[in-house]
PDB file of C-alpha atoms in Angstrom:
ATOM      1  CA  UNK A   1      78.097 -70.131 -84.853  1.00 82.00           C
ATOM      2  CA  UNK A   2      75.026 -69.485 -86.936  1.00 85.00           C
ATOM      3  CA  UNK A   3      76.468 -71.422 -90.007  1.00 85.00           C
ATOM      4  CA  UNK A   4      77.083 -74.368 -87.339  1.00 90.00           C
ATOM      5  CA  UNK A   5      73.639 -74.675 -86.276  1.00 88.00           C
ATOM      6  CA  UNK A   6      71.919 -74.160 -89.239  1.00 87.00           C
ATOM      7  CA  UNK A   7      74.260 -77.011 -90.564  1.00 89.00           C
ATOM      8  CA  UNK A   8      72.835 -79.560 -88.207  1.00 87.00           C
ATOM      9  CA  UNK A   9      69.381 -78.814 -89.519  1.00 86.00           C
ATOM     10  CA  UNK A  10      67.926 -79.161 -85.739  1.00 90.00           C
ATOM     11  CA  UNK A  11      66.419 -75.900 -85.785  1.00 88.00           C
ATOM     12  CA  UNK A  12      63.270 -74.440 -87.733  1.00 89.00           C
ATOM     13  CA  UNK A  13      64.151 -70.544 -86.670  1.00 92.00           C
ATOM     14  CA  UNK A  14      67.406 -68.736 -85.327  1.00 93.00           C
ATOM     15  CA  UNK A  15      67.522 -66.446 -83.553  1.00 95.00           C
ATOM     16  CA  UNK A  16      70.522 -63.949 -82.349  1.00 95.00           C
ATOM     17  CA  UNK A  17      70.307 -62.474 -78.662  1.00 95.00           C
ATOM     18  CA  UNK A  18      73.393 -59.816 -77.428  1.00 93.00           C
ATOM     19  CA  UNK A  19      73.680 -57.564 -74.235  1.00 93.00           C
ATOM     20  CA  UNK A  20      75.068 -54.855 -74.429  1.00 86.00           C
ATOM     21  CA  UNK A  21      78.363 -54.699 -76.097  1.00 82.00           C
ATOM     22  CA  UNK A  22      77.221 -58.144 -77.211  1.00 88.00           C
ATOM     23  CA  UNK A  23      73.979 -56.656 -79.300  1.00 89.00           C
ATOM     24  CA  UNK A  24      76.924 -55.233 -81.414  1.00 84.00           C
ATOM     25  CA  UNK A  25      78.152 -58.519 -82.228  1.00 87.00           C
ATOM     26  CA  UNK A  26      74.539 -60.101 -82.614  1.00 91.00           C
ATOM     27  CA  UNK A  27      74.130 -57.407 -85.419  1.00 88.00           C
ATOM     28  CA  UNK A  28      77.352 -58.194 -86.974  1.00 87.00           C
ATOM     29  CA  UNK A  29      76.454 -61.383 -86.967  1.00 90.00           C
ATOM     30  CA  UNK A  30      72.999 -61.072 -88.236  1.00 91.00           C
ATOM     31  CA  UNK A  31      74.419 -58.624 -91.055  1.00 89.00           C
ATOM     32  CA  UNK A  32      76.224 -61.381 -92.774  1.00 89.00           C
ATOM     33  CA  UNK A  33      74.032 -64.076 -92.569  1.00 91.00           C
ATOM     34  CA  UNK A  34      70.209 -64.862 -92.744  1.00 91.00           C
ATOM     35  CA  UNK A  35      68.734 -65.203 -89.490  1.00 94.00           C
ATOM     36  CA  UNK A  36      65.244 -65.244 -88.268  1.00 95.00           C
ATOM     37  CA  UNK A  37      65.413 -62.322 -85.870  1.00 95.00           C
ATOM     38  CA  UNK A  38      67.245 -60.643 -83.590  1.00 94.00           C
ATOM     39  CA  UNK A  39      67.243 -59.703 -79.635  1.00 94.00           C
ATOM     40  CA  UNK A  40      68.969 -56.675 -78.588  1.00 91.00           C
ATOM     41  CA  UNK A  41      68.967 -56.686 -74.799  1.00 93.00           C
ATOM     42  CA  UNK A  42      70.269 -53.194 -73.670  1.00 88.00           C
ATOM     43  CA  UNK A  43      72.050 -52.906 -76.663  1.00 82.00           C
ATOM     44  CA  UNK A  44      74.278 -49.311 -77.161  1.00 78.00           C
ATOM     45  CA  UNK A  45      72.579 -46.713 -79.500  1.00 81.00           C
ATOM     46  CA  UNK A  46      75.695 -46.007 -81.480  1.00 83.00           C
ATOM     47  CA  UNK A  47      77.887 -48.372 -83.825  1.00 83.00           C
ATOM     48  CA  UNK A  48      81.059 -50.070 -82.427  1.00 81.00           C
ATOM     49  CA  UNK A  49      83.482 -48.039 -83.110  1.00 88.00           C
ATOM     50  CA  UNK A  50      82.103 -45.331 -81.270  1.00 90.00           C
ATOM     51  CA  UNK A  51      80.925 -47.578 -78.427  1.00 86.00           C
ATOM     52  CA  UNK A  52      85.166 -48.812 -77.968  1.00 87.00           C
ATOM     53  CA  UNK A  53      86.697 -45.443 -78.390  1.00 91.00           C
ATOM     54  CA  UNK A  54      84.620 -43.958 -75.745  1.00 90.00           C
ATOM     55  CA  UNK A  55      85.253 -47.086 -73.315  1.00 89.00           C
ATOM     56  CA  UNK A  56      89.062 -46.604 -74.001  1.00 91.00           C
ATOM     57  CA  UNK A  57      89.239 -42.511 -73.951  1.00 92.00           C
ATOM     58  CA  UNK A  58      87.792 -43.115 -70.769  1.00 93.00           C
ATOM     59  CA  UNK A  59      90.578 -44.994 -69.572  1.00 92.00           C
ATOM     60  CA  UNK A  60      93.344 -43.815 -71.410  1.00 91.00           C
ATOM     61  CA  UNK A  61      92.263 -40.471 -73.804  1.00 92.00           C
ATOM     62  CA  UNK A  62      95.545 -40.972 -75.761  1.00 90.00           C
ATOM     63  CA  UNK A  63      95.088 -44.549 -76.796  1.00 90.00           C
ATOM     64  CA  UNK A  64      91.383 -43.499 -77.751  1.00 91.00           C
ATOM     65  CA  UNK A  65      92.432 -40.907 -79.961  1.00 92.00           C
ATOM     66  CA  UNK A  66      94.204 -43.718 -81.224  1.00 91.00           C
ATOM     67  CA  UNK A  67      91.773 -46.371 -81.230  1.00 91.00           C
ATOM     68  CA  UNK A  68      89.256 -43.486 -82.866  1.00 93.00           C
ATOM     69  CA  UNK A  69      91.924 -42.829 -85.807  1.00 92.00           C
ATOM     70  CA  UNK A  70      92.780 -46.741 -86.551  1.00 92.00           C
ATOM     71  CA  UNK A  71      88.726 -46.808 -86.804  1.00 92.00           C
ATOM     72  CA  UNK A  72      88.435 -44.168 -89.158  1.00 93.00           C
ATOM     73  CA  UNK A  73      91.087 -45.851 -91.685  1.00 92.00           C
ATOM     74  CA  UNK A  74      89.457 -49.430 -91.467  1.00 91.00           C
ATOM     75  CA  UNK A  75      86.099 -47.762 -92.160  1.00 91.00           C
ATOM     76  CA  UNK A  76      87.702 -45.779 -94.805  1.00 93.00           C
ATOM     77  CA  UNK A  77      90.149 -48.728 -96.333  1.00 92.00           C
ATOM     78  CA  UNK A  78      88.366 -51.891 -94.734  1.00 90.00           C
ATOM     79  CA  UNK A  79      91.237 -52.721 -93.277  1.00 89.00           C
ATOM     80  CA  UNK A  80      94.792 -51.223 -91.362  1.00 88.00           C
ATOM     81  CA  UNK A  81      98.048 -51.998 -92.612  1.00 87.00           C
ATOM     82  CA  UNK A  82     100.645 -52.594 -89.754  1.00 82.00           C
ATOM     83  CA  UNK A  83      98.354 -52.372 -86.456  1.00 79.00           C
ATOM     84  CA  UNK A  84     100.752 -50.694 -84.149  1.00 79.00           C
ATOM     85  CA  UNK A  85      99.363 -53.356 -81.316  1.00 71.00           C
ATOM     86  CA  UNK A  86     100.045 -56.627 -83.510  1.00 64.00           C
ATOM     87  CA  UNK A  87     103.875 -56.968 -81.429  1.00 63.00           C
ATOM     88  CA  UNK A  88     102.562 -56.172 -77.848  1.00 61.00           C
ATOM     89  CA  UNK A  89      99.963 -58.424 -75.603  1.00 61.00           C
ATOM     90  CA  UNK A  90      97.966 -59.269 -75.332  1.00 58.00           C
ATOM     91  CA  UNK A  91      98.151 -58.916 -79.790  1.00 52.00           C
ATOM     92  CA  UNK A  92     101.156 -60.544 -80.228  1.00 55.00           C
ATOM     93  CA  UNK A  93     101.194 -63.409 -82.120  1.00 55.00           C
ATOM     94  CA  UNK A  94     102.226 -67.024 -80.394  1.00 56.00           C
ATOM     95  CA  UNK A  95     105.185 -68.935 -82.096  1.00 54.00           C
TER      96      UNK A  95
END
């Protein structure tokens, strides 16, 4: 989204605004592009993976334990080979 405004050279500044679970993605965002600042509106105190493991442990403390260990390996290998979710919805792919 940033890339498409900057493109259309409307805009002197940018500026990236998330709440909540959407600061995360503001910061994401921010971290791999320039931008002129950023707004984090109640934004969580700890990084993402953190953040989703304790909303799904909440829920379902066997699939966070899961969700927890598929974070550690894409921190560790930046990315997970076979996601055990990629055949079952709402992940599976449409034909």
């Amino acid at each position: 989204m940033v890339h498409y405004f900057k493109a259309k050279r409307e805009f002197k500044k940018i500026f990236l605004l998330g709440h909540s679970q959407g600061a995360l993605v503001a910061m994401s965002a921010a971290a791999q592009t320039t931008v002129n600042g950023l707004i984090s509106i109640s934004g969580t105190s700890e990084t993402v993976d953190k953040t989703i493991g304790k909303q799904i442990g909440a829920q379902n403390p066997a699939l966070g334990k899961q969700v927890d260990s598929l974070f550690t390996v894409l921190i560790q290998n930046g990315k997970i080979e076979n996601p055990p979710f990629q055949n079952t919805p709402p992940y599976k792919s449409k034909k």
